[in-house]
Amino acid sequence: MSDPTTRSLDQRLDVIARHPFRARFHLRGRDLATAELSGPGTLRRHAYDLIARRLAPAEPYKDGKQTPYRGHPVFVAQHATATCCRTCLQHWHEIPKGRDLSRAERAYVVTVICRWIEREVASAAATAVDRGPA
């Protein structure tokens, strides 16, 4: 699996975001604050850990139900980017089920998640600037 460019990654995220279910997900409230305060490096480490435990095994425990809908920015991002379970990963990202994720596939999933979070944080900041001072 080659390293996705930011442009190709953004194009894939835009396609996924057109799906009505995926389009509902945005960082808000505590999840947005966590993303803003934690910073990209910390979120990337969290994403690697969560993916390794919940998504990377060939047959993840409770696959299809293992990713909460909120409680951490990575969880929200997984649903928004269709990296929440092995079925979605296969359908949207052509990463087959039934085998452990390779190191490159894990890195790709984390990159997808982190890029989505980066875009959400930037969008929230731009919205706050548009609104002006409170």
Tab-separated table of C-alpha atoms in Angstrom:
chain	number	residue	atom	x	y	z
A	1	MET	CA	0.000	0.000	0.000
A	2	SER	CA	1.614	3.243	-1.102
A	3	ASP	CA	1.634	6.425	0.931
A	4	PRO	CA	-1.445	8.444	0.026
A	5	THR	CA	-0.865	12.037	-0.945
A	6	THR	CA	-2.857	14.649	0.930
A	7	ARG	CA	-4.771	15.426	-2.251
A	8	SER	CA	-5.738	11.805	-2.949
A	9	LEU	CA	-6.617	11.355	0.713
A	10	ASP	CA	-8.809	14.458	0.656
A	11	GLN	CA	-10.512	13.214	-2.503
A	12	ARG	CA	-11.270	9.854	-0.855
A	13	LEU	CA	-12.561	11.597	2.285
A	14	ASP	CA	-14.791	13.828	0.135
A	15	VAL	CA	-16.296	10.761	-1.572
A	16	ILE	CA	-16.930	9.024	1.756
A	17	ALA	CA	-18.433	12.230	3.208
A	18	ARG	CA	-21.100	12.219	0.479
A	19	HIS	CA	-22.578	9.058	1.982
A	20	PRO	CA	-25.523	10.210	4.146
A	21	PHE	CA	-24.527	8.120	7.182
A	22	ARG	CA	-20.883	9.244	7.084
A	23	ALA	CA	-21.830	12.896	6.498
A	24	ARG	CA	-23.522	13.064	9.920
A	25	PHE	CA	-20.236	12.799	11.794
A	26	HIS	CA	-18.388	15.908	12.942
A	27	LEU	CA	-16.249	16.739	15.922
A	28	ARG	CA	-18.286	18.671	18.462
A	29	GLY	CA	-18.169	19.515	22.137
A	30	ARG	CA	-15.781	17.447	24.216
A	31	ASP	CA	-14.461	15.463	21.235
A	32	LEU	CA	-13.540	18.685	19.400
A	33	ALA	CA	-11.946	20.135	22.542
A	34	THR	CA	-9.939	16.933	23.031
A	35	ALA	CA	-8.689	17.100	19.437
A	36	GLU	CA	-7.727	20.767	19.768
A	37	LEU	CA	-5.992	20.351	23.121
A	38	SER	CA	-4.272	17.029	22.475
A	39	GLY	CA	-2.633	17.995	19.224
A	40	PRO	CA	-1.835	15.876	16.177
A	41	GLY	CA	1.024	13.855	17.681
A	42	THR	CA	-0.971	12.661	20.665
A	43	LEU	CA	-4.011	11.858	18.524
A	44	ARG	CA	-1.838	9.895	16.099
A	45	ARG	CA	-0.467	7.791	18.979
A	46	HIS	CA	-3.997	7.207	20.287
A	47	ALA	CA	-5.163	6.230	16.796
A	48	TYR	CA	-2.298	3.735	16.376
A	49	ASP	CA	-3.120	2.157	19.731
A	50	LEU	CA	-6.866	1.976	19.089
A	51	ILE	CA	-6.428	0.572	15.582
A	52	ALA	CA	-3.932	-2.034	16.796
A	53	ARG	CA	-6.329	-3.271	19.473
A	54	ARG	CA	-9.734	-2.854	17.824
A	55	LEU	CA	-9.296	-3.111	14.051
A	56	ALA	CA	-5.977	-4.739	13.095
A	57	PRO	CA	-6.687	-8.354	14.151
A	58	ALA	CA	-7.987	-10.677	11.441
A	59	GLU	CA	-11.207	-11.141	13.414
A	60	PRO	CA	-11.629	-8.203	15.817
A	61	TYR	CA	-13.677	-8.768	18.951
A	62	LYS	CA	-17.288	-7.677	18.288
A	63	ASP	CA	-16.406	-6.619	14.730
A	64	GLY	CA	-19.000	-4.177	13.475
A	65	LYS	CA	-19.835	-3.075	17.007
A	66	GLN	CA	-16.379	-2.405	18.442
A	67	THR	CA	-16.197	1.333	17.760
A	68	PRO	CA	-18.150	3.711	20.020
A	69	TYR	CA	-19.835	6.688	18.366
A	70	ARG	CA	-18.285	9.246	20.711
A	71	GLY	CA	-15.951	9.554	23.661
A	72	HIS	CA	-12.757	10.154	21.677
A	73	PRO	CA	-12.072	12.053	18.440
A	74	VAL	CA	-10.602	8.891	16.898
A	75	PHE	CA	-13.890	7.012	17.384
A	76	VAL	CA	-15.874	9.760	15.637
A	77	ALA	CA	-13.283	9.870	12.855
A	78	GLN	CA	-13.474	6.116	12.372
A	79	HIS	CA	-17.191	6.334	11.630
A	80	ALA	CA	-16.784	9.398	9.418
A	81	THR	CA	-13.995	7.761	7.407
A	82	ALA	CA	-15.424	4.228	7.223
A	83	THR	CA	-12.522	2.794	9.224
A	84	CYS	CA	-14.766	1.636	12.081
A	85	CYS	CA	-14.893	-2.090	11.290
A	86	ARG	CA	-13.421	-4.598	8.886
A	87	THR	CA	-16.539	-4.625	6.683
A	88	CYS	CA	-16.360	-0.852	6.149
A	89	LEU	CA	-12.610	-1.044	5.655
A	90	GLN	CA	-13.109	-3.631	2.920
A	91	HIS	CA	-15.992	-1.813	1.234
A	92	TRP	CA	-14.587	1.741	1.281
A	93	HIS	CA	-10.818	1.197	1.321
A	94	GLU	CA	-10.392	-2.194	-0.413
A	95	ILE	CA	-8.569	-3.699	2.587
A	96	PRO	CA	-9.700	-7.331	2.809
A	97	LYS	CA	-11.191	-8.963	5.883
A	98	GLY	CA	-10.002	-12.197	7.434
A	99	ARG	CA	-6.330	-11.380	7.969
A	100	ASP	CA	-4.348	-9.085	10.251
A	101	LEU	CA	-3.748	-5.603	8.902
A	102	SER	CA	-0.206	-5.121	7.645
A	103	ARG	CA	1.992	-2.387	9.090
A	104	ALA	CA	1.383	-0.304	5.931
A	105	GLU	CA	-2.407	-0.772	6.199
A	106	ARG	CA	-2.363	0.276	9.855
A	107	ALA	CA	-0.375	3.369	8.921
A	108	TYR	CA	-2.833	4.149	6.114
A	109	VAL	CA	-5.855	3.847	8.440
A	110	VAL	CA	-4.213	6.118	11.007
A	111	THR	CA	-3.347	8.636	8.279
A	112	VAL	CA	-6.962	8.657	7.064
A	113	ILE	CA	-8.272	9.189	10.609
A	114	CYS	CA	-5.759	11.911	11.439
A	115	ARG	CA	-6.384	13.773	8.173
A	116	TRP	CA	-10.131	13.784	8.853
A	117	ILE	CA	-9.547	15.119	12.384
A	118	GLU	CA	-7.168	17.773	11.018
A	119	ARG	CA	-9.830	18.924	8.558
A	120	GLU	CA	-12.509	18.999	11.287
A	121	VAL	CA	-10.345	21.073	13.640
A	122	ALA	CA	-9.495	23.495	10.825
A	123	SER	CA	-13.168	23.790	9.878
A	124	ALA	CA	-14.162	24.491	13.480
A	125	ALA	CA	-11.450	27.142	13.763
A	126	ALA	CA	-12.587	28.792	10.523
A	127	THR	CA	-16.198	28.804	11.744
A	128	ALA	CA	-15.133	30.411	15.019
A	129	VAL	CA	-13.210	33.113	13.128
A	130	ASP	CA	-16.233	33.781	10.879
A	131	ARG	CA	-18.425	34.285	13.943
A	132	GLY	CA	-16.031	36.785	15.448
A	133	PRO	CA	-15.484	37.514	19.136
A	134	ALA	CA	-18.038	36.280	21.628
